[in-house]
Amino acid sequence: MPILEGGVGIDVLVCMKQVPDTQKVRIDPERGTLIRKGVPSITNPFCESALELALGIREKRGGTVTVLTMGIPDAACILKDALSLGADRAILVTGRDFAGADTLATSYALSRAVSSLGGFDLLLFGKQAIDGDTAQVGPEVAGMLGIPVVTFVTDIRKITPGGIVVERAADGCRELVRTRFPSLLTVVRAEKRLRMPTMEGILSSFSREVETAGLGDIGAESDRCGLKGSPTRVKKIFSPSNGGLVNFLEGSVEEKAIRFVELLKEKGFVR
Amino acid sequence: MSGKNDLWVLVERFERTIRPVVFELLTKGKELCSKRDSKKPGDLVAVAFEGVTAEENARLGSYGARRVLQIGREGGNAATYMEEARLLVSAAREYHPAILLAGATAYGRSVMPLVAVELRTGLTADCTGLDIDPESGVLLQTRPAFGGNVLATIECAGKRPQMATVRPGVFKKRAEGKHAVEARERCYRIPSQPLFRVLERTVEDRGFDITGARVIVAGGRGLARSEGFSLLEKLAKKLGGVVGASRGAVDLGWIDAAHQVGQTGHTVTPALYVACGISGAVQHLAGMKDSDTIVAINEDPQAPIFEAAEYGIVGDLYEVIPRIIERMG
């Protein structure tokens, strides 16, 4: 349970991403391409943990929770969900200029959006998105903004007027880290699941809009956004296949077992 | 001196010991260097922050490093990955490496994005394959995408350095002899104000580590019940190996996540991988397909695991495995 000190409200921004449910993505066996059709879009699960953490901070300390995403117009759905859970403000950065962005261009656009909104104590990101799995956007945004980043945060231990003590789990270590405001945290999937919306929350979200922002609104240079601003390119996409032909061991169960043990002996696993 | 075509490997430590992934990257790096244009030679350089001992220097050399570059902070130590990122940026600005590789550990995935942003270059996360394009000489970086459903090859043709983090355990490491290599030390000035401070640090008991096992006997949902793992344990013991599991079996609570192999678990490359009752979802294959010998035991002859396997046994594992154990004596 986080221990909170002091009395000033904390203004938190949660950066979120809409992703295809990768558990339901299938491959076209003939063409080796992704079948995206019919695959539902969801809020990246790590972003949900970040949002829950942010809502918890506001409950105990006051302040505001703002949610931000970059994506196609449909990505407004995940922000609408966040509003129904009680987020105070929601901003969707969208437009053709942003399409085809790699992590560097994405981080640039998000950092511009954060700067244009201004005034946050904490930025929370999911540690990674389940479609790209890069875990790079959080640290890169912090790098662009020139603020500290604490990665792989599992919990918030304490909030003091000037900063925060968090727990992080990384590479077989647990660390308690103190960082000042403003800081960016990337959040691993917490034990505490994202709350469910209340009827009141859902009703009140109907009257609140997701704000949209384009290139000009966030003061971004188009050359640094989208495909143009992306130093990396996907050269090809292919399905993982070994193409090897399996040798089935034939015969009765007994014979298969005997053949297998012979094989183990041939390869030196059994003497 | 230092050519602008050098390939850098970041030396990462865990509790003062150099992590195995560093040697995996050096082995791969040596191969990549040999594939590059001979008119633009570049050296394989191990870049380290802390004092590299003579013994470590020779070890880095034996895995292919031509030089060890030690970078430090003027008048102090770098206490966090943020400070180390700043030092690495300073060194990269001085020496202009063509390629910069690090392990896709939590550490590598924290320090490398900060470096990439500062140098305004591309970074490819968690690669499982690296190669050099024979025509352009550009680094080809292959990684799983969409939860391991596909592999994508990514390049960063126009910016330097080309940066990638690489999944530990994917590349094999190979040492040749022991020889000390040139060591160079550089110090850089970075802001003195600490960005954040680690108050407390505890190393968790790792207990079980699947990644170094020579033999893995793994089970999936096809075991149908958690007790199936005790049968696999028996076989694994006979083979001097350990038990692995698919995500499905871990999600059902049959076995601890430390045993999980696959996209969201561990990547393993044992000499022998026996997949029992594992259908072979691409997410699982991503974590074990580079094992030397893969044997699959499954009731369904159509199971995708057989496409990755060298040998297959179609049958009820509860009938087959006890007989195998019996035959092994």
Coordinates of C-alpha atoms in Angstrom, one line a residue:
Chain A
M1 CA 0.0 0.0 0.0
P2 CA 1.5 3.3 -1.0
I3 CA 2.3 5.6 1.9
L4 CA 1.6 9.2 1.0
E5 CA 2.9 12.3 2.6
G6 CA 2.3 16.0 2.3
G7 CA -0.8 17.6 0.8
V8 CA -0.3 18.9 -2.6
G9 CA -2.2 17.4 -5.5
I10 CA -0.2 15.4 -8.1
D11 CA -0.9 16.0 -11.8
V12 CA -0.4 12.8 -13.6
L13 CA -0.3 12.1 -17.4
V14 CA -0.9 8.6 -18.5
C15 CA 0.3 7.8 -22.0
M16 CA -1.7 4.9 -23.5
K17 CA -1.8 2.8 -26.7
Q18 CA -4.5 1.0 -28.6
V19 CA -3.2 -2.4 -29.7
P20 CA -4.6 -5.4 -31.6
D21 CA -5.2 -8.3 -29.2
T22 CA -2.0 -10.2 -30.2
Q23 CA -3.4 -13.4 -28.7
K24 CA -6.0 -13.4 -31.4
V25 CA -3.8 -12.4 -34.4
R26 CA -3.4 -15.3 -36.8
I27 CA -1.2 -15.9 -39.8
D28 CA -2.5 -16.6 -43.4
P29 CA -0.7 -19.9 -44.0
E30 CA -0.6 -19.4 -47.8
R31 CA 0.8 -15.9 -47.9
G32 CA 2.5 -15.7 -44.5
T33 CA 0.8 -12.4 -43.7
L34 CA -1.0 -11.2 -40.6
I35 CA -4.7 -11.6 -40.5
R36 CA -5.8 -8.4 -38.7
K37 CA -9.4 -8.7 -39.9
G38 CA -11.8 -9.4 -37.0
V39 CA -9.0 -9.0 -34.4
P40 CA -10.3 -6.8 -31.7
S41 CA -8.5 -3.7 -30.5
I42 CA -7.8 -3.3 -26.8
T43 CA -6.0 -1.0 -24.5
N44 CA -2.5 -2.2 -24.0
P45 CA -2.6 -4.1 -20.7
F46 CA 0.5 -2.4 -19.3
C47 CA -1.1 1.0 -20.0
E48 CA -4.1 -0.2 -18.0
S49 CA -1.8 -0.8 -15.0
A50 CA -0.4 2.7 -15.5
L51 CA -3.9 4.1 -15.5
E52 CA -4.8 2.2 -12.3
L53 CA -1.7 3.5 -10.6
A54 CA -2.6 7.1 -11.7
L55 CA -6.2 6.8 -10.4
G56 CA -4.9 5.5 -7.1
I57 CA -2.5 8.4 -6.7
R58 CA -5.4 10.9 -7.3
E59 CA -7.6 9.1 -4.8
K60 CA -5.1 9.4 -2.1
R61 CA -3.4 12.7 -2.9
G62 CA -5.7 14.7 -5.1
G63 CA -4.6 16.2 -8.3
T64 CA -5.6 15.3 -11.9
V65 CA -5.3 12.4 -14.3
T66 CA -4.9 13.2 -18.0
V67 CA -4.8 10.5 -20.6
L68 CA -2.9 10.8 -23.9
T69 CA -2.6 8.6 -26.9
M70 CA -1.4 8.9 -30.5
G71 CA -3.2 6.9 -33.1
I72 CA -6.0 6.6 -35.6
P73 CA -9.3 8.3 -34.8
D74 CA -10.6 4.9 -33.5
A75 CA -8.0 5.1 -30.7
A76 CA -10.3 7.6 -29.0
C77 CA -12.2 4.5 -27.7
I78 CA -9.5 3.7 -25.2
L79 CA -9.5 7.3 -24.0
K80 CA -13.3 7.2 -23.7
D81 CA -12.9 4.1 -21.5
A82 CA -10.4 6.0 -19.4
L83 CA -12.8 9.0 -19.0
S84 CA -15.5 6.6 -17.8
L85 CA -13.0 5.4 -15.1
G86 CA -12.6 9.0 -14.0
A87 CA -9.8 10.5 -16.0
D88 CA -10.1 14.3 -16.0
R89 CA -9.0 15.0 -19.5
A90 CA -8.3 13.0 -22.6
I91 CA -6.2 14.0 -25.7
L92 CA -5.8 12.1 -28.9
V93 CA -2.9 13.1 -31.1
T94 CA -3.9 12.1 -34.6
G95 CA -3.3 12.9 -38.3
R96 CA -1.7 11.6 -41.4
D97 CA 1.6 13.3 -40.4
F98 CA 2.0 10.8 -37.6
A99 CA 1.5 7.6 -39.7
G100 CA 4.3 5.1 -40.0
A101 CA 6.2 6.4 -37.0
D102 CA 8.9 4.2 -35.4
T103 CA 9.8 4.6 -31.8
L104 CA 11.9 7.7 -32.3
A105 CA 9.2 9.6 -34.3
T106 CA 6.5 8.4 -31.9
S107 CA 8.5 9.6 -28.9
Y108 CA 9.1 13.0 -30.6
A109 CA 5.4 13.5 -31.2
L110 CA 4.4 12.4 -27.7
S111 CA 7.1 14.6 -26.1
R112 CA 5.8 17.6 -28.1
A113 CA 2.2 16.8 -27.0
V114 CA 3.3 16.5 -23.3
S115 CA 5.2 19.9 -23.6
S116 CA 2.2 21.6 -25.2
L117 CA -0.1 20.4 -22.4
G118 CA 2.5 21.2 -19.8
G119 CA 2.7 21.1 -16.1
F120 CA 2.7 17.4 -15.1
D121 CA 4.4 16.0 -12.0
L122 CA 4.5 12.5 -13.3
L123 CA 4.3 10.8 -16.6
L124 CA 3.2 7.1 -16.6
F125 CA 3.8 4.7 -19.5
G126 CA 3.2 1.0 -19.7
K127 CA 6.6 -0.7 -19.8
Q128 CA 5.9 -1.8 -23.4
A129 CA 3.0 -2.3 -25.8
I130 CA 2.1 -5.9 -26.6
D131 CA 2.1 -5.4 -30.4
G132 CA 5.5 -3.8 -30.8
D133 CA 7.1 -5.0 -27.5
T134 CA 9.9 -2.5 -27.8
A135 CA 9.7 -0.9 -24.3
Q136 CA 11.5 2.1 -25.9
V137 CA 8.9 4.8 -26.2
G138 CA 8.7 5.7 -22.4
P139 CA 12.5 6.1 -22.0
E140 CA 12.8 7.9 -25.3
V141 CA 10.0 10.4 -24.4
A142 CA 11.9 11.1 -21.1
G143 CA 15.1 11.5 -23.0
M144 CA 13.4 14.1 -25.4
L145 CA 12.0 16.0 -22.4
G146 CA 15.2 15.8 -20.4
I147 CA 13.5 14.4 -17.3
P148 CA 14.4 11.3 -15.3
V149 CA 13.0 7.9 -16.2
V150 CA 12.6 5.0 -13.9
T151 CA 11.8 1.8 -15.9
F152 CA 10.0 -1.4 -14.9
V153 CA 8.2 0.2 -11.9
T154 CA 6.1 -2.3 -9.9
D155 CA 4.7 0.0 -7.2
I156 CA 4.7 3.4 -5.7
R157 CA 5.9 3.4 -2.1
K158 CA 5.8 7.1 -1.1
I159 CA 5.1 10.5 -2.5
T160 CA 6.7 13.5 -0.9
P161 CA 6.2 17.1 -2.0
G162 CA 9.3 17.1 -4.3
G163 CA 9.3 13.6 -5.6
I164 CA 8.4 10.0 -5.4
V165 CA 9.8 6.7 -4.1
V166 CA 9.0 3.7 -6.4
E167 CA 9.9 0.1 -6.5
R168 CA 11.3 -1.4 -9.6
A169 CA 12.0 -5.0 -10.6
A170 CA 14.6 -5.5 -13.3
D171 CA 17.1 -8.2 -14.2
G172 CA 16.7 -10.2 -11.0
C173 CA 16.9 -7.2 -8.7
R174 CA 14.4 -5.3 -6.7
E175 CA 15.2 -1.6 -6.2
L176 CA 13.8 1.2 -4.3
V177 CA 14.4 4.4 -6.3
R178 CA 13.8 8.0 -5.3
T179 CA 13.2 10.4 -8.1
R180 CA 12.1 14.0 -8.3
F181 CA 9.2 15.6 -10.0
P182 CA 8.7 15.7 -12.9
S183 CA 9.7 12.1 -13.7
L184 CA 8.6 9.5 -16.1
L185 CA 7.8 6.0 -14.9
T186 CA 7.3 2.9 -17.1
V187 CA 5.0 0.5 -15.3
V188 CA 5.0 -3.3 -15.4
R189 CA 1.8 -5.2 -15.1
A190 CA 0.8 -4.6 -11.5
E191 CA -1.0 -7.1 -9.3
K192 CA -3.9 -4.7 -8.9
R193 CA -6.1 -4.9 -12.0
L194 CA -7.6 -1.9 -13.6
R195 CA -10.9 -1.0 -11.8
M196 CA -14.2 -1.4 -13.6
P197 CA -16.2 1.7 -14.5
T198 CA -19.2 2.6 -12.3
M199 CA -22.5 3.4 -13.9
E200 CA -22.0 7.0 -12.8
G201 CA -18.6 7.1 -14.4
I202 CA -20.0 5.8 -17.7
L203 CA -22.9 8.3 -17.7
S204 CA -20.6 11.3 -16.9
S205 CA -18.2 10.3 -19.6
F206 CA -21.0 10.7 -22.2
S207 CA -20.9 14.5 -21.8
R208 CA -17.1 14.7 -21.9
E209 CA -15.2 14.8 -25.2
V210 CA -11.9 13.3 -26.2
E211 CA -9.9 16.3 -27.4
T212 CA -8.0 15.8 -30.6
A213 CA -4.7 17.5 -31.5
G214 CA -2.8 17.6 -34.8
L215 CA 0.7 18.6 -35.8
G216 CA 0.1 22.3 -35.4
D217 CA -1.6 22.0 -32.0
I218 CA 1.4 20.2 -30.4
G219 CA 4.0 22.4 -32.2
A220 CA 5.7 19.5 -33.9
E221 CA 7.9 19.6 -37.0
S222 CA 6.5 17.4 -39.7
D223 CA 9.9 16.2 -40.7
R224 CA 10.4 14.6 -37.4
C225 CA 7.0 12.8 -37.3
G226 CA 5.6 9.7 -38.9
L227 CA 7.5 7.8 -41.6
K228 CA 9.6 10.9 -42.5
G229 CA 10.9 11.2 -39.0
S230 CA 11.6 7.5 -38.6
P231 CA 15.2 6.4 -39.0
T232 CA 14.3 2.7 -39.1
R233 CA 12.4 0.9 -41.9
V234 CA 10.7 -2.4 -41.9
K235 CA 12.5 -4.2 -44.8
K236 CA 10.4 -7.4 -44.7
I237 CA 7.9 -9.3 -42.7
F238 CA 7.8 -13.0 -42.7
S239 CA 6.3 -15.8 -40.7
P240 CA 8.6 -17.8 -38.4
S241 CA 9.1 -21.2 -40.0
N242 CA 11.9 -23.7 -39.7
G243 CA 10.8 -25.4 -42.9
G244 CA 12.3 -28.6 -41.5
L245 CA 10.7 -31.9 -42.2
V246 CA 9.9 -33.9 -39.1
N247 CA 10.9 -37.5 -38.9
F248 CA 8.1 -39.3 -37.2
L249 CA 9.1 -42.3 -35.1
E250 CA 6.8 -45.1 -36.3
G251 CA 5.5 -48.3 -34.8
S252 CA 3.8 -49.3 -31.5
V253 CA 4.1 -47.2 -28.4
E254 CA 6.9 -49.6 -27.2
E255 CA 8.7 -49.3 -30.6
K256 CA 8.5 -45.6 -30.5
A257 CA 10.0 -45.5 -27.1
I258 CA 12.8 -47.9 -28.1
R259 CA 13.6 -45.8 -31.2
F260 CA 13.6 -42.6 -29.1
V261 CA 16.0 -44.0 -26.6
E262 CA 18.3 -45.2 -29.4
L263 CA 18.2 -41.7 -30.8
L264 CA 19.2 -40.3 -27.4
K265 CA 22.1 -42.7 -27.4
E266 CA 23.2 -41.8 -30.9
K267 CA 23.3 -38.2 -30.0
G268 CA 25.1 -38.8 -26.8
F269 CA 22.4 -37.8 -24.3
V270 CA 22.3 -41.3 -22.8
R271 CA 25.2 -43.6 -22.3
Chain B
M1 CA 43.2 4.9 -34.4
S2 CA 39.5 4.2 -34.3
G3 CA 37.8 3.7 -37.6
K4 CA 34.3 5.1 -38.1
N5 CA 33.1 1.6 -39.0
D6 CA 33.6 0.1 -35.6
L7 CA 31.0 -2.2 -34.1
W8 CA 30.5 -1.6 -30.4
V9 CA 29.2 -4.0 -27.8
L10 CA 28.1 -2.6 -24.5
V11 CA 29.5 -4.5 -21.6
E12 CA 26.8 -5.1 -19.0
R13 CA 27.4 -6.5 -15.5
F14 CA 25.3 -8.3 -13.0
E15 CA 26.7 -8.1 -9.5
R16 CA 30.1 -7.2 -10.9
T17 CA 30.2 -10.2 -13.3
I18 CA 30.0 -9.6 -17.1
R19 CA 26.7 -11.0 -18.3
P20 CA 26.8 -13.9 -20.8
V21 CA 24.9 -11.9 -23.4
V22 CA 27.9 -9.7 -23.8
F23 CA 30.0 -12.7 -25.0
E24 CA 27.1 -13.8 -27.2
L25 CA 27.1 -10.3 -28.8
L26 CA 30.8 -10.3 -29.3
T27 CA 30.7 -13.7 -31.0
K28 CA 28.0 -12.4 -33.3
G29 CA 29.7 -9.1 -33.7
K30 CA 32.9 -10.9 -34.9
E31 CA 30.9 -12.6 -37.6
L32 CA 29.2 -9.4 -38.6
C33 CA 32.5 -7.6 -38.9
S34 CA 33.8 -10.3 -41.2
K35 CA 30.9 -9.8 -43.5
R36 CA 31.4 -6.1 -44.0
D37 CA 33.1 -4.3 -46.8
S38 CA 36.8 -4.9 -46.6
K39 CA 37.5 -1.4 -48.0
K40 CA 35.9 0.1 -44.8
P41 CA 37.3 -1.9 -42.1
G42 CA 36.0 -1.5 -38.6
D43 CA 36.9 -3.1 -35.3
L44 CA 34.9 -5.0 -32.8
V45 CA 35.1 -2.9 -29.6
A46 CA 33.8 -3.8 -26.1
V47 CA 32.7 -0.7 -24.3
A48 CA 32.6 -0.9 -20.5
F49 CA 31.9 1.5 -17.7
E50 CA 33.7 -0.1 -14.7
G51 CA 37.2 -1.2 -14.2
V52 CA 37.9 -4.0 -16.6
T53 CA 40.4 -6.4 -15.0
A54 CA 43.2 -8.0 -17.0
E55 CA 41.5 -11.3 -16.8
E56 CA 38.3 -9.8 -18.2
N57 CA 40.2 -8.0 -20.9
A58 CA 41.6 -11.3 -22.1
R59 CA 38.2 -12.9 -21.9
L60 CA 36.6 -10.2 -24.0
G61 CA 39.4 -10.6 -26.4
S62 CA 38.9 -14.3 -26.7
Y63 CA 35.3 -13.7 -27.8
G64 CA 36.5 -11.4 -30.6
A65 CA 36.9 -7.9 -29.2
R66 CA 39.8 -6.1 -30.8
R67 CA 39.8 -3.4 -28.3
V68 CA 38.3 -2.5 -24.9
L69 CA 37.1 1.0 -24.4
Q70 CA 36.5 2.0 -20.8
I71 CA 34.5 5.1 -20.3
G72 CA 34.1 6.9 -17.0
R73 CA 32.8 10.1 -15.5
E74 CA 35.2 12.9 -14.6
G75 CA 35.5 13.1 -10.9
G76 CA 33.1 10.3 -9.9
N77 CA 31.2 7.3 -10.8
A78 CA 28.1 6.9 -13.0
A79 CA 25.5 5.7 -10.5
T80 CA 22.5 5.1 -12.7
Y81 CA 21.7 4.0 -16.2
M82 CA 20.8 7.6 -17.0
E83 CA 24.3 8.7 -16.3
E84 CA 25.8 5.8 -18.1
A85 CA 23.6 6.7 -21.1
R86 CA 25.1 10.2 -21.1
L87 CA 28.7 8.8 -21.0
L88 CA 27.9 6.5 -23.8
V89 CA 26.5 9.4 -25.9
S90 CA 29.7 11.3 -25.2
A91 CA 31.9 8.4 -26.3
A92 CA 29.7 7.8 -29.4
R93 CA 30.1 11.4 -30.4
E94 CA 33.8 11.1 -30.1
Y95 CA 34.3 7.8 -31.9
H96 CA 31.3 7.5 -34.3
P97 CA 30.7 3.8 -34.2
A98 CA 28.7 2.3 -37.1
I99 CA 26.9 -0.2 -34.9
L100 CA 26.1 -0.2 -31.2
L101 CA 24.7 -3.4 -29.6
A102 CA 23.5 -4.2 -26.1
G103 CA 21.6 -7.1 -24.5
A104 CA 17.9 -6.8 -24.4
T105 CA 17.9 -7.0 -20.6
A106 CA 16.0 -4.5 -18.4
Y107 CA 19.3 -2.6 -18.2
G108 CA 19.9 -2.6 -22.0
R109 CA 16.4 -1.6 -22.6
S110 CA 16.7 1.3 -20.3
V111 CA 20.0 2.7 -21.3
M112 CA 19.8 2.3 -25.1
P113 CA 16.6 4.3 -25.8
L114 CA 18.2 7.3 -23.9
V115 CA 21.3 7.0 -26.1
A116 CA 19.3 6.7 -29.3
V117 CA 17.2 9.8 -28.6
E118 CA 20.3 11.8 -27.8
L119 CA 22.0 10.7 -31.0
R120 CA 18.7 10.9 -33.0
T121 CA 19.1 7.5 -34.5
G122 CA 17.1 4.4 -34.8
L123 CA 17.0 1.6 -32.2
T124 CA 15.5 -1.9 -32.8
A125 CA 14.4 -3.7 -29.7
D126 CA 14.8 -7.3 -28.6
C127 CA 16.4 -8.6 -31.8
T128 CA 16.7 -12.4 -32.4
G129 CA 18.6 -12.1 -35.6
L130 CA 21.4 -9.9 -37.0
D131 CA 23.1 -9.9 -40.3
I132 CA 24.8 -7.6 -42.8
D133 CA 23.2 -6.7 -46.1
P134 CA 25.8 -7.9 -48.6
E135 CA 25.0 -5.1 -51.0
S136 CA 24.5 -2.0 -48.8
G137 CA 26.5 -3.2 -45.8
V138 CA 23.6 -2.1 -43.6
L139 CA 22.8 -4.0 -40.4
L140 CA 19.7 -6.2 -40.8
Q141 CA 17.9 -6.5 -37.5
T142 CA 15.3 -9.2 -37.2
R143 CA 12.8 -9.3 -34.3
P144 CA 9.5 -10.9 -33.5
A145 CA 6.5 -8.6 -33.8
F146 CA 2.8 -8.9 -33.0
G147 CA 3.4 -11.1 -30.0
G148 CA 5.8 -13.3 -32.0
N149 CA 3.2 -14.0 -34.7
V150 CA 5.6 -12.6 -37.4
L151 CA 9.2 -11.7 -37.7
A152 CA 10.2 -8.3 -39.1
T153 CA 13.6 -7.4 -40.5
I154 CA 14.4 -3.8 -39.8
E155 CA 17.2 -1.5 -41.0
C156 CA 18.4 1.9 -40.2
A157 CA 20.1 2.9 -43.4
G158 CA 20.5 6.7 -43.0
K159 CA 21.6 7.2 -39.4
R160 CA 24.5 6.2 -37.3
P161 CA 25.1 4.4 -35.1
Q162 CA 22.7 1.6 -36.1
M163 CA 21.5 0.5 -32.7
A164 CA 19.9 -2.7 -31.5
T165 CA 19.2 -4.6 -28.2
V166 CA 19.5 -8.3 -28.6
R167 CA 17.6 -11.0 -26.7
P168 CA 19.9 -12.9 -24.3
G169 CA 20.4 -16.6 -25.1
V170 CA 19.7 -16.4 -28.8
F171 CA 23.2 -16.2 -30.2
K172 CA 25.8 -18.8 -29.3
K173 CA 29.0 -17.7 -27.7
R174 CA 32.3 -19.0 -28.8
A175 CA 35.8 -18.2 -27.4
E176 CA 39.0 -18.8 -29.2
G177 CA 42.1 -18.8 -27.1
K178 CA 42.9 -16.1 -24.6
H179 CA 44.6 -12.9 -25.6
A180 CA 44.8 -9.5 -24.1
V181 CA 43.7 -6.7 -26.3
E182 CA 44.3 -2.9 -26.5
A183 CA 42.6 -1.1 -23.6
R184 CA 41.7 2.6 -23.9
E185 CA 40.2 4.8 -21.2
R186 CA 38.2 8.0 -21.6
C187 CA 36.5 10.2 -19.1
Y188 CA 33.7 12.6 -19.9
R189 CA 32.1 15.5 -18.0
I190 CA 28.4 15.0 -17.3
P191 CA 26.1 17.1 -15.1
S192 CA 26.7 16.4 -11.4
Q193 CA 23.1 16.5 -10.2
P194 CA 21.9 13.0 -9.7
L195 CA 18.8 12.3 -11.7
F196 CA 17.5 9.7 -9.4
R197 CA 18.9 7.7 -6.6
V198 CA 18.7 4.0 -5.8
L199 CA 17.9 3.8 -2.1
E200 CA 17.9 0.0 -1.7
R201 CA 18.8 -2.9 -3.8
T202 CA 18.1 -6.6 -3.3
V203 CA 19.1 -9.4 -5.5
E204 CA 16.3 -11.8 -5.8
D205 CA 17.0 -15.4 -5.3
R206 CA 17.0 -16.6 -8.9
G207 CA 16.7 -20.2 -7.7
F208 CA 15.9 -21.8 -11.0
D209 CA 17.5 -20.7 -14.3
I210 CA 16.3 -22.4 -17.4
T211 CA 18.4 -20.5 -19.9
G212 CA 21.6 -22.4 -19.3
A213 CA 20.2 -25.9 -19.4
R214 CA 21.6 -28.4 -21.9
V215 CA 18.4 -30.5 -22.0
I216 CA 14.9 -29.2 -21.5
V217 CA 11.8 -31.4 -21.3
A218 CA 8.8 -29.0 -21.6
G219 CA 5.1 -29.5 -21.1
G220 CA 2.0 -27.7 -22.3
R221 CA -1.7 -27.8 -22.0
G222 CA -1.7 -31.3 -23.6
L223 CA -0.5 -32.6 -20.3
A224 CA -4.1 -32.2 -19.2
R225 CA -3.2 -32.0 -15.5
S226 CA -0.5 -30.5 -13.4
E227 CA 0.8 -33.9 -12.3
G228 CA 2.1 -34.4 -15.8
F229 CA 5.0 -32.2 -14.8
S230 CA 6.2 -34.8 -12.3
L231 CA 6.4 -37.3 -15.1
L232 CA 8.4 -34.8 -17.2
E233 CA 10.6 -34.1 -14.2
K234 CA 11.5 -37.8 -14.1
L235 CA 12.5 -37.8 -17.8
A236 CA 14.4 -34.5 -17.4
K237 CA 16.4 -35.9 -14.4
K238 CA 17.3 -39.0 -16.4
L239 CA 18.6 -36.7 -19.2
G240 CA 20.4 -34.4 -16.8
G241 CA 18.1 -31.6 -17.8
V242 CA 15.3 -29.4 -16.4
V243 CA 11.6 -28.9 -17.0
G244 CA 10.2 -26.2 -19.2
A245 CA 6.7 -25.1 -19.9
S246 CA 4.5 -23.3 -22.4
R247 CA 2.6 -20.2 -21.5
G248 CA -0.6 -22.2 -21.5
A249 CA 0.6 -24.5 -18.7
V250 CA 2.0 -21.6 -16.7
D251 CA -1.3 -19.7 -17.1
L252 CA -3.2 -22.7 -15.7
G253 CA -1.0 -22.5 -12.6
W254 CA 0.5 -26.0 -13.2
I255 CA 4.1 -24.7 -12.9
D256 CA 6.0 -21.5 -12.0
A257 CA 6.6 -18.8 -14.6
A258 CA 10.4 -19.3 -14.2
H259 CA 10.0 -22.4 -16.4
Q260 CA 8.2 -20.6 -19.2
V261 CA 9.7 -20.7 -22.6
G262 CA 8.5 -18.5 -25.4
Q263 CA 7.8 -14.9 -26.5
T264 CA 6.7 -13.8 -23.0
G265 CA 9.0 -16.3 -21.2
H266 CA 12.6 -17.3 -21.7
T267 CA 14.5 -17.9 -24.9
V268 CA 16.4 -21.1 -24.7
T269 CA 18.8 -22.9 -27.0
P270 CA 19.5 -26.3 -25.4
A271 CA 21.2 -29.2 -27.1
L272 CA 17.9 -31.2 -26.7
Y273 CA 14.4 -29.8 -26.4
V274 CA 11.6 -32.3 -25.8
A275 CA 8.2 -30.7 -26.3
C276 CA 5.4 -32.8 -24.6
G277 CA 1.8 -31.9 -25.2
I278 CA 2.8 -28.5 -26.6
S279 CA 0.8 -27.5 -29.7
G280 CA 3.5 -25.1 -30.8
A281 CA 2.0 -21.7 -31.0
V282 CA 4.3 -19.2 -32.7
Q283 CA 4.8 -17.5 -29.3
H284 CA 6.3 -20.7 -28.0
L285 CA 8.3 -21.5 -31.0
A286 CA 9.9 -18.1 -30.8
G287 CA 11.5 -19.1 -27.6
M288 CA 12.9 -22.6 -28.5
K289 CA 13.2 -23.0 -32.2
D290 CA 17.0 -22.5 -32.2
S291 CA 17.6 -25.6 -30.0
D292 CA 20.0 -28.1 -31.6
T293 CA 17.6 -31.1 -31.5
I294 CA 13.9 -30.7 -31.1
V295 CA 11.7 -33.7 -30.4
A296 CA 7.9 -33.4 -30.1
I297 CA 5.5 -35.7 -28.4
N298 CA 1.9 -35.0 -29.2
E299 CA -1.4 -36.8 -29.8
D300 CA -2.3 -34.5 -32.8
P301 CA -0.1 -35.2 -35.9
Q302 CA -1.3 -31.9 -37.3
A303 CA 0.1 -29.9 -34.3
P304 CA 2.3 -27.0 -35.5
I305 CA 5.1 -28.1 -33.1
F306 CA 5.9 -30.9 -35.5
E307 CA 6.9 -28.3 -38.1
A308 CA 9.6 -27.1 -35.8
A309 CA 10.7 -30.5 -34.6
E310 CA 13.3 -32.8 -36.1
Y311 CA 11.8 -35.9 -34.6
G312 CA 8.1 -36.5 -33.8
I313 CA 6.2 -39.1 -31.7
V314 CA 2.5 -39.2 -32.3
G315 CA 0.9 -40.6 -29.2
D316 CA -0.3 -40.3 -25.6
L317 CA 2.6 -38.9 -23.6
Y318 CA 1.3 -40.7 -20.5
E319 CA 1.9 -44.0 -22.4
V320 CA 5.1 -43.0 -24.3
I321 CA 7.2 -41.3 -21.6
P322 CA 7.0 -44.0 -18.9
R323 CA 8.2 -46.5 -21.5
I324 CA 11.0 -44.2 -22.5
I325 CA 12.1 -43.8 -18.9
E326 CA 11.9 -47.6 -18.4
R327 CA 14.0 -48.2 -21.5
M328 CA 16.7 -45.8 -20.4
G329 CA 17.3 -48.1 -17.4

